[in-house]
Coordinates of C-alpha atoms in Angstrom, one line a residue:
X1 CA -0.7 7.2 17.9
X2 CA -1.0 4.3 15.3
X3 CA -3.0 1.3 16.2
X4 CA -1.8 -1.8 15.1
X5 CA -3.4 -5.1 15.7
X6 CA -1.3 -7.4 18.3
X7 CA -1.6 -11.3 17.3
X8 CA -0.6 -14.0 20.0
X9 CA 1.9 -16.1 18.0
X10 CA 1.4 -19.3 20.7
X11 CA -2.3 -19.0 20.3
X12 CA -2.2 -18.9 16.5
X13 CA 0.1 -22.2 16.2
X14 CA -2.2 -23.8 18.8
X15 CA -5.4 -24.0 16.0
X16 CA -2.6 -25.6 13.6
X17 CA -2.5 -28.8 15.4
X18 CA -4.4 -31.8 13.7
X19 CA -4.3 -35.3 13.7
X20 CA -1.2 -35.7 11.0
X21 CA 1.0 -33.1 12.3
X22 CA 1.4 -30.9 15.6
X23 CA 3.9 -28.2 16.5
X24 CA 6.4 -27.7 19.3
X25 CA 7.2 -24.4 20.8
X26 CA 10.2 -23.2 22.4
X27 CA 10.4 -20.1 24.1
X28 CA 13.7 -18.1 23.6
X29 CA 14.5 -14.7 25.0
X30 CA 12.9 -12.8 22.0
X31 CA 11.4 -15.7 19.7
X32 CA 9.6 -18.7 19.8
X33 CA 11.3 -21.7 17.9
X34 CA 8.6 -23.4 16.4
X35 CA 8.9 -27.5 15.5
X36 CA 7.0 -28.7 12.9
X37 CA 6.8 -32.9 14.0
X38 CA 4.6 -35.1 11.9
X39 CA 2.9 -38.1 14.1
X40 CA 3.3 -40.8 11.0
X41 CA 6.9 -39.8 11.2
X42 CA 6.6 -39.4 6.9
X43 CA 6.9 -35.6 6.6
X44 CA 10.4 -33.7 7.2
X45 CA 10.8 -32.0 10.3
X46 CA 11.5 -28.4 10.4
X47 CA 11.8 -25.1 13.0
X48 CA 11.9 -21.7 12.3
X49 CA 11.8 -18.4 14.9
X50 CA 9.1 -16.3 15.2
X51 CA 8.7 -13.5 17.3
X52 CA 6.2 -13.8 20.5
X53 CA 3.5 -11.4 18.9
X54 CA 2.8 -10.3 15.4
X55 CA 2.0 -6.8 14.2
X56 CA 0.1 -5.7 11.2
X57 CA -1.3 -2.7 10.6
X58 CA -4.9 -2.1 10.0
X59 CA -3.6 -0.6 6.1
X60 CA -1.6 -3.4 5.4
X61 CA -4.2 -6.1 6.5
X62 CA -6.8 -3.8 3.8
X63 CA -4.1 -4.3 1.3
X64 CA -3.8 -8.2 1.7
X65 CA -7.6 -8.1 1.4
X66 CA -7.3 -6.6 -1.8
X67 CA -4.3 -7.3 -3.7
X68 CA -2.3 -10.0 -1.6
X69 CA -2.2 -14.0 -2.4
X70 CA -2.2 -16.7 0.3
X71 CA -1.9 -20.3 -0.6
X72 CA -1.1 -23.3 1.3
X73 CA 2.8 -22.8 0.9
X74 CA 3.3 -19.6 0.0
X75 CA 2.0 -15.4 0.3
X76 CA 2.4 -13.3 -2.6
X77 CA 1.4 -9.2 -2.8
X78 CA 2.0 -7.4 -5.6
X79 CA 1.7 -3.3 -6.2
X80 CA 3.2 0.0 -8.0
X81 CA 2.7 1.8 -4.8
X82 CA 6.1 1.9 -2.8
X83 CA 3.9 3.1 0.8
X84 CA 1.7 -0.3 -0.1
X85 CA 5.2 -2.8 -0.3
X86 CA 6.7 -0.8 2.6
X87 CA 4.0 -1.6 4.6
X88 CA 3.6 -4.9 3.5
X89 CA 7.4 -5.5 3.9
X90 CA 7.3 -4.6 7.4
X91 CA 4.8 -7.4 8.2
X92 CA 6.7 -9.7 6.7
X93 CA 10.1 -8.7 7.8
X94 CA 8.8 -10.0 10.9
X95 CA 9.0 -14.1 10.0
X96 CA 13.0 -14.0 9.6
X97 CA 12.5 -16.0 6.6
X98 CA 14.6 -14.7 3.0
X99 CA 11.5 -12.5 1.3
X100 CA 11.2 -13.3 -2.6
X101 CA 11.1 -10.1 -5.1
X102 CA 10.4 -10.1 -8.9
X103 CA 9.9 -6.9 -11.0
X104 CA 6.9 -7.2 -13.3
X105 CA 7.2 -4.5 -15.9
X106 CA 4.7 -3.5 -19.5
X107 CA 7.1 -2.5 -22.2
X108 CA 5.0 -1.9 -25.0
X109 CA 6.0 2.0 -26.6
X110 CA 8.8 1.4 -23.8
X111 CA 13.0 2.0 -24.3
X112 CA 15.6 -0.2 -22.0
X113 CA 15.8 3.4 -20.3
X114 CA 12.7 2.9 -18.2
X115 CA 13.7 -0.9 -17.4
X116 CA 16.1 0.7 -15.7
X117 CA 14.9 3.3 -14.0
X118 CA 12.5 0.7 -12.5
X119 CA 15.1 -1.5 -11.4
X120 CA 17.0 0.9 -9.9
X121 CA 13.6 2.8 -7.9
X122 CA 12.9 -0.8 -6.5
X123 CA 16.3 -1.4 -5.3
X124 CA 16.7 1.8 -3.5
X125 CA 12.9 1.7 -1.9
X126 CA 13.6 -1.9 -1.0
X127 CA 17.1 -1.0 0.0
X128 CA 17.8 -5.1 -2.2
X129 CA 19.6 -6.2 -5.3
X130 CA 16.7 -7.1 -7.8
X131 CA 17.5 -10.5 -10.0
X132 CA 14.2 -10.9 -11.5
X133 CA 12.7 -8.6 -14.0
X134 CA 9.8 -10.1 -15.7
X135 CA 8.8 -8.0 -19.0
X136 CA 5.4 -7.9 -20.3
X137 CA 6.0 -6.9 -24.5
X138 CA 2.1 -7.0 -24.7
X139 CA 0.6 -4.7 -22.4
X140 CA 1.2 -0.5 -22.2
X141 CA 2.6 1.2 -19.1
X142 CA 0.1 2.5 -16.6
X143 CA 2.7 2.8 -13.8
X144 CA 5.9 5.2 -12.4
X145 CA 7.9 2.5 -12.1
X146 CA 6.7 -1.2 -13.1
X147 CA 5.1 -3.6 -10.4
X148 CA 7.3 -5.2 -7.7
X149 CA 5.8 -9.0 -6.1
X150 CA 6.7 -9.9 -2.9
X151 CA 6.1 -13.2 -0.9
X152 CA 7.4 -15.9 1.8
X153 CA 7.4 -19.5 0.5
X154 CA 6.7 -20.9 3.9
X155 CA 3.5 -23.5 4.3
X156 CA 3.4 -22.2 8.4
X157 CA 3.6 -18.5 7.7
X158 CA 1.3 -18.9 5.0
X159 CA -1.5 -20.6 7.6
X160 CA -0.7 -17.9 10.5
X161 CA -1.3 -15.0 7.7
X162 CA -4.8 -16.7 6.9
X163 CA -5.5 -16.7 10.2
X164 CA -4.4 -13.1 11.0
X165 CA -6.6 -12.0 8.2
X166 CA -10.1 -14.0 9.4
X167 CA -9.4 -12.6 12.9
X168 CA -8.5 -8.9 11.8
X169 CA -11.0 -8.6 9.4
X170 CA -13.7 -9.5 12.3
X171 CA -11.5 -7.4 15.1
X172 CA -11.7 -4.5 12.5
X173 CA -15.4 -4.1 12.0
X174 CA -16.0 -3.2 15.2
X175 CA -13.4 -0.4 15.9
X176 CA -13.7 2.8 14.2
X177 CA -9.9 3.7 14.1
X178 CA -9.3 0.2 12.9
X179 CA -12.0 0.5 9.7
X180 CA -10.2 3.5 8.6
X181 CA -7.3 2.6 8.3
X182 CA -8.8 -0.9 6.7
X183 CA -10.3 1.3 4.3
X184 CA -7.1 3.1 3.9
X185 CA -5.4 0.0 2.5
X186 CA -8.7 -1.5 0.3
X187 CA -9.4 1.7 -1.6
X188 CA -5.8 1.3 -2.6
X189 CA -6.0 -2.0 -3.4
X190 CA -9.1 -2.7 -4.7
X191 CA -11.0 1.3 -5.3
X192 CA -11.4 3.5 -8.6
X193 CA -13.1 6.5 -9.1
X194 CA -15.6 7.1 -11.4
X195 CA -15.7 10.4 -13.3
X196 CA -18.7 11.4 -15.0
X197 CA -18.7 12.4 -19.1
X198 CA -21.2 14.9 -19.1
X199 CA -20.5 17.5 -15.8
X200 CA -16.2 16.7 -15.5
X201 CA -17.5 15.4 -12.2
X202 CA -16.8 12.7 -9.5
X203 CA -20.3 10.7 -9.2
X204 CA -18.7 7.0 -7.6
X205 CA -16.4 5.7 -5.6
X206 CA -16.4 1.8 -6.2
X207 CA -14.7 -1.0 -4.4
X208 CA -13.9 -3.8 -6.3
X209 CA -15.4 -7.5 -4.9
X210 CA -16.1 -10.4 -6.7
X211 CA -18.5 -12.1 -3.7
X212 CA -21.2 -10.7 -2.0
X213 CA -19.8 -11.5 1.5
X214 CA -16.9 -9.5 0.8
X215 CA -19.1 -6.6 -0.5
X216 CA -21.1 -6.9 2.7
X217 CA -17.8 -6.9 4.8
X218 CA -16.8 -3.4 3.3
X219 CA -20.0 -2.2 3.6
X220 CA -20.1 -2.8 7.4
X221 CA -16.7 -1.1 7.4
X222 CA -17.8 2.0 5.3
X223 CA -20.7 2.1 8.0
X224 CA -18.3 1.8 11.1
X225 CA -17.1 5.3 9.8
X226 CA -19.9 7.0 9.0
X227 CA -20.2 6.5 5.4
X228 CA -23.5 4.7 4.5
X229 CA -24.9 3.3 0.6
X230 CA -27.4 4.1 -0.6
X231 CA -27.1 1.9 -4.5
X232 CA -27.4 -1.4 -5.0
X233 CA -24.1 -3.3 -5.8
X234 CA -22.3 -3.8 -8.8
X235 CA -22.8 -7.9 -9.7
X236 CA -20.0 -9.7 -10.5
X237 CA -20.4 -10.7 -14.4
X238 CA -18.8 -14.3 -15.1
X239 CA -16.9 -14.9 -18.2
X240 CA -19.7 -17.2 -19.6
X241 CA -22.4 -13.7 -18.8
X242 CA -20.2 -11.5 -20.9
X243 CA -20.7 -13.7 -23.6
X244 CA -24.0 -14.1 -23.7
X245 CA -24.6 -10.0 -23.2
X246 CA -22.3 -9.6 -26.2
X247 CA -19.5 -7.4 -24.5
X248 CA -16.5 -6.5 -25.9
X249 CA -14.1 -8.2 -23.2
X250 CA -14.8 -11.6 -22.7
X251 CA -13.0 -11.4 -19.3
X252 CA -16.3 -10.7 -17.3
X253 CA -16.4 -8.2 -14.4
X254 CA -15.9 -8.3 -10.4
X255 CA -18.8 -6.8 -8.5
X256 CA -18.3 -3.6 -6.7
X257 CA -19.5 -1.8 -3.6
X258 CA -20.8 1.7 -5.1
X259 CA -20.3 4.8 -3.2
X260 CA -22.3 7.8 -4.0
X261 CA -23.4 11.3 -2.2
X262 CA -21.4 14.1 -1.7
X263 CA -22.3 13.3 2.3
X264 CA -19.8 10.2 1.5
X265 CA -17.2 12.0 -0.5
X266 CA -16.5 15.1 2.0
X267 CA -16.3 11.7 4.6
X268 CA -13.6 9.9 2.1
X269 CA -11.9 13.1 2.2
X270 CA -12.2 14.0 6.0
X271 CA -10.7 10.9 6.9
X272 CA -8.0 11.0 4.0
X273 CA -9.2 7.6 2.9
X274 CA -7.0 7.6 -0.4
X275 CA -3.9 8.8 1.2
X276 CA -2.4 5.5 0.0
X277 CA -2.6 6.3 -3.6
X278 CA -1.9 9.7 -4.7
X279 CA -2.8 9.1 -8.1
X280 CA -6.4 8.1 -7.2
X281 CA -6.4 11.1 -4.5
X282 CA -5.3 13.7 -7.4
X283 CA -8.0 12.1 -9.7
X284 CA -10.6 12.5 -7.5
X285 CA -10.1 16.0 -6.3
X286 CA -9.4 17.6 -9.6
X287 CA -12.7 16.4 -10.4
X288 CA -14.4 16.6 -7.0
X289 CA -13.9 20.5 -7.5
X290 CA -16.0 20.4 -10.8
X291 CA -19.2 19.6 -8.9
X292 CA -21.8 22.3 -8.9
X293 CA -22.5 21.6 -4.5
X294 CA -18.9 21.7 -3.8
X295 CA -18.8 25.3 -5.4
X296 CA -21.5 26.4 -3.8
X297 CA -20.1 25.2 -0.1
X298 CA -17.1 26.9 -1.0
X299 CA -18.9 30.1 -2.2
X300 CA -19.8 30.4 1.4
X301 CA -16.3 32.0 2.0
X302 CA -17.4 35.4 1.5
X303 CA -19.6 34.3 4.6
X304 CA -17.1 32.9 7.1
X305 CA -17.0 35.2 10.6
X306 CA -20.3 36.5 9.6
X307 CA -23.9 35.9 10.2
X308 CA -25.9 35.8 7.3
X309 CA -29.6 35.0 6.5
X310 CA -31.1 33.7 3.3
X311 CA -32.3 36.6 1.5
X312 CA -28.7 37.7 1.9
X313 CA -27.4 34.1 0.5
X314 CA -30.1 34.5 -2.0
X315 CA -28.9 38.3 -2.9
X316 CA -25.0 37.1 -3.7
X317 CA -25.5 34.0 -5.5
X318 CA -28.9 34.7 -7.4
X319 CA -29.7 31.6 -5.8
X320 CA -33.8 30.6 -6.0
X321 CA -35.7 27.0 -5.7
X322 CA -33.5 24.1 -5.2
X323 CA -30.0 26.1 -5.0
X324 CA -31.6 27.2 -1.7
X325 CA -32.5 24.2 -0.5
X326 CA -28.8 23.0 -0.7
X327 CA -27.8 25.3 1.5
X328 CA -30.9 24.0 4.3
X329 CA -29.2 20.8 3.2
X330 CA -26.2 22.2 4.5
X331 CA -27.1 22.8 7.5
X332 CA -29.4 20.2 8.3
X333 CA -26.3 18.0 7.5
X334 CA -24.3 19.8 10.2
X335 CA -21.7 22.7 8.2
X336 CA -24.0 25.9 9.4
X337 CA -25.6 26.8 12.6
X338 CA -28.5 28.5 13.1
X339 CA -30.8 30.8 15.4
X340 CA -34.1 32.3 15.5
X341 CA -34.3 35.8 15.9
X342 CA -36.7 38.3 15.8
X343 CA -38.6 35.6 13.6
X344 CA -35.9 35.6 11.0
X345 CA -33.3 32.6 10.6
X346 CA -29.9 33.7 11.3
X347 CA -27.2 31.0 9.5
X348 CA -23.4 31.1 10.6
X349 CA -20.7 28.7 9.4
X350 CA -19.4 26.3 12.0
X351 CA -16.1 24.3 13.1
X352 CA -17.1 21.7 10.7
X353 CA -17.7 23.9 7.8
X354 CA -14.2 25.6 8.8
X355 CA -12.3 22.2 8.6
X356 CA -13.5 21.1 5.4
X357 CA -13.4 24.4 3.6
X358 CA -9.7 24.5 4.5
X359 CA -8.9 21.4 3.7
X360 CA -10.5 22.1 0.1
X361 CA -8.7 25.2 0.2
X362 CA -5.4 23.7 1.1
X363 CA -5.9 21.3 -2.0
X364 CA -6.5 23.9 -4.7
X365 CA -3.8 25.8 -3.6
X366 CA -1.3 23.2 -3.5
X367 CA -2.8 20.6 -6.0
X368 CA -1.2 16.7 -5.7
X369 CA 1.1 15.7 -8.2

């Protein structure tokens, strides 16, 4: 069952009071009407109907994290991914205020064809007319169908979203369903995958973060789950630092969170961590496969439902040195079993090693597209 986290809509407009302004609630049936009253009597009154208890979903609240906008009047999320709006839709569907859309599309090398098909992709996920279309003549395409915004331009939703972002983020670090699907939602937002030149191969995972308490956030997140770093973080490079180091963009960089090990990556895949993005879940497992340890664990096939020892794993791969200790590796890190007998090492594979293999399997036979 999916957990969502439950928000107390009384409680929430309780910390909004202050000396210049207070709210009244009135409980309905369904709703609360909430009365915004100003105690100098200069502001505008206004109400609006809010439901008893807000609902967001650990993925979408990862999402806002990364990619969304709130100000003091107004929340604004942007994204390619129609499972990232849907899900980000449904929080906000929950205000019963009119939600703003605009289509943000790169035309460069681009016919009128494709505005179209955009347009006509949003309005059917969205199941809503689009009016706005906002071309960008500059910038190349790198998405299926253009980039949809959508926001509330409502000063009281925007201050209950803040607060239902501090408290979620805090709620999230300590529950391990929670931080996964957290992580769900920031490794959409905010991941990439790094592919090395040389080997074809995945070596990073890296999540995007400008400040280092956000970094340290995610990290105690990634550790909730089992997933533990080991490098040092990427800095965040100012504007005024990429001068002075003479790079080519002048735009500086955001720091990053760097994850590393294969440990990590069978974790990220476990626990379908990229789910959200497909094209960042088909680029890292066409390039996962190309690393050498990966082969090897799924050279072990020709061992499943049998025992083996390691003159026999040495016999069928040729394997000597360090190739062997990989496969101590393996088992020290949980995929094999093992029993002494008759002062000889017997190996098996395991439940574990069964569930990942399959799941590898499972990709290579039907790849993402």
């Amino acid at each position: 069952m999916k957990t969502n986290l439950i928000f107390n809509t009384e409680k929430l407009i309780g910390n909004l009071n202050s000396s210049s302004a207070f709210y009244k609630i009135k409980e309905n049936k369904h709703n609360l009407k909430i009365i915004k009253e100003y105690k100098n009597k200069r502001g505008r009154p206004f109400s609006i109907n809010i439901p008893k208890k807000i609902k967001i979903s650990p993925e979408a609240a990862g999402l806002i994290v990364g990619e969304g906008f709130i100000g003091d009047r107004n929340f604004v999320f942007a994204n390619s991914n129609e499972k990232a709006i849907d899900m980000v839709l449904n929080l906000l569907q929950q205000f019963n205020l009119p939600i703003k859309d605009y289509l943000e599309i790169s035309i460069k090398n681009k016919d009128k064809k494709f505005i179209n098909e955009c347009k006509r992709f949003w309005e059917k996920q969205i199941n809503t007319k689009i009016i706005k279309i906002r071309l960008r003549k500059e910038f190349n395409n790198i998405t299926n169908h253009g980039t949809l915004h959508i926001g509330i331009n409502n000063s009281l939703v925007a201050k209950l979203l803040k607060q239902i972002i501090t408290k979620s983020k805090k709620k999230i670090e300590k529950n391990k369903e929670l931080c996964i699907g957290y992580l769900k939602g920031i490794l959409a937002a905010e991941g990439n995958i790094n592919i090395k030149k040389k080997t074809n191969c995945v070596y990073m995972v890296r999540i995007s973060a400008s400040k280092i308490d956000e970094r340290d956030h995610y990290k105690r997140c990634l550790k909730k789950i089992g997933i533990n770093i080991s490098c040092k973080d990427m800095p965040t490079v100012s504007k005024e630092e990429a001068k002075q180091k003479n790079w080519k963009t002048t735009k500086g960089r955001a720091g990053a969170v760097l994850i590393s090990k294969w440990d990590n990556f069978i974790k990220i895949l476990e626990l379908n961590l990229l789910e959200l993005s497909k094209e960042k879940e088909q680029k890292f497992m066409n390039h996962f496969f190309n690393n050498k340890f990966t082969k090897q664990f799924l050279g072990l096939r020709h061992f499943i439902d049998n025992d083996f020892t390691m003159k026999k794993i040495q016999n069928h791969f040729n394997f000597s040195g360090r190739h062997l200790n990989r496969v101590l590796t393996l088992w020290k890190k949980g995929y094999l079993e093992r029993k002494l007998v008759k002062n000889h090492y017997i190996y098996k594979t395991n439940k574990r090693y069964l569930n990942i293999f399959y799941t590898l399997n499972s990709y290579q036979n039907n790849p993402i597209f």
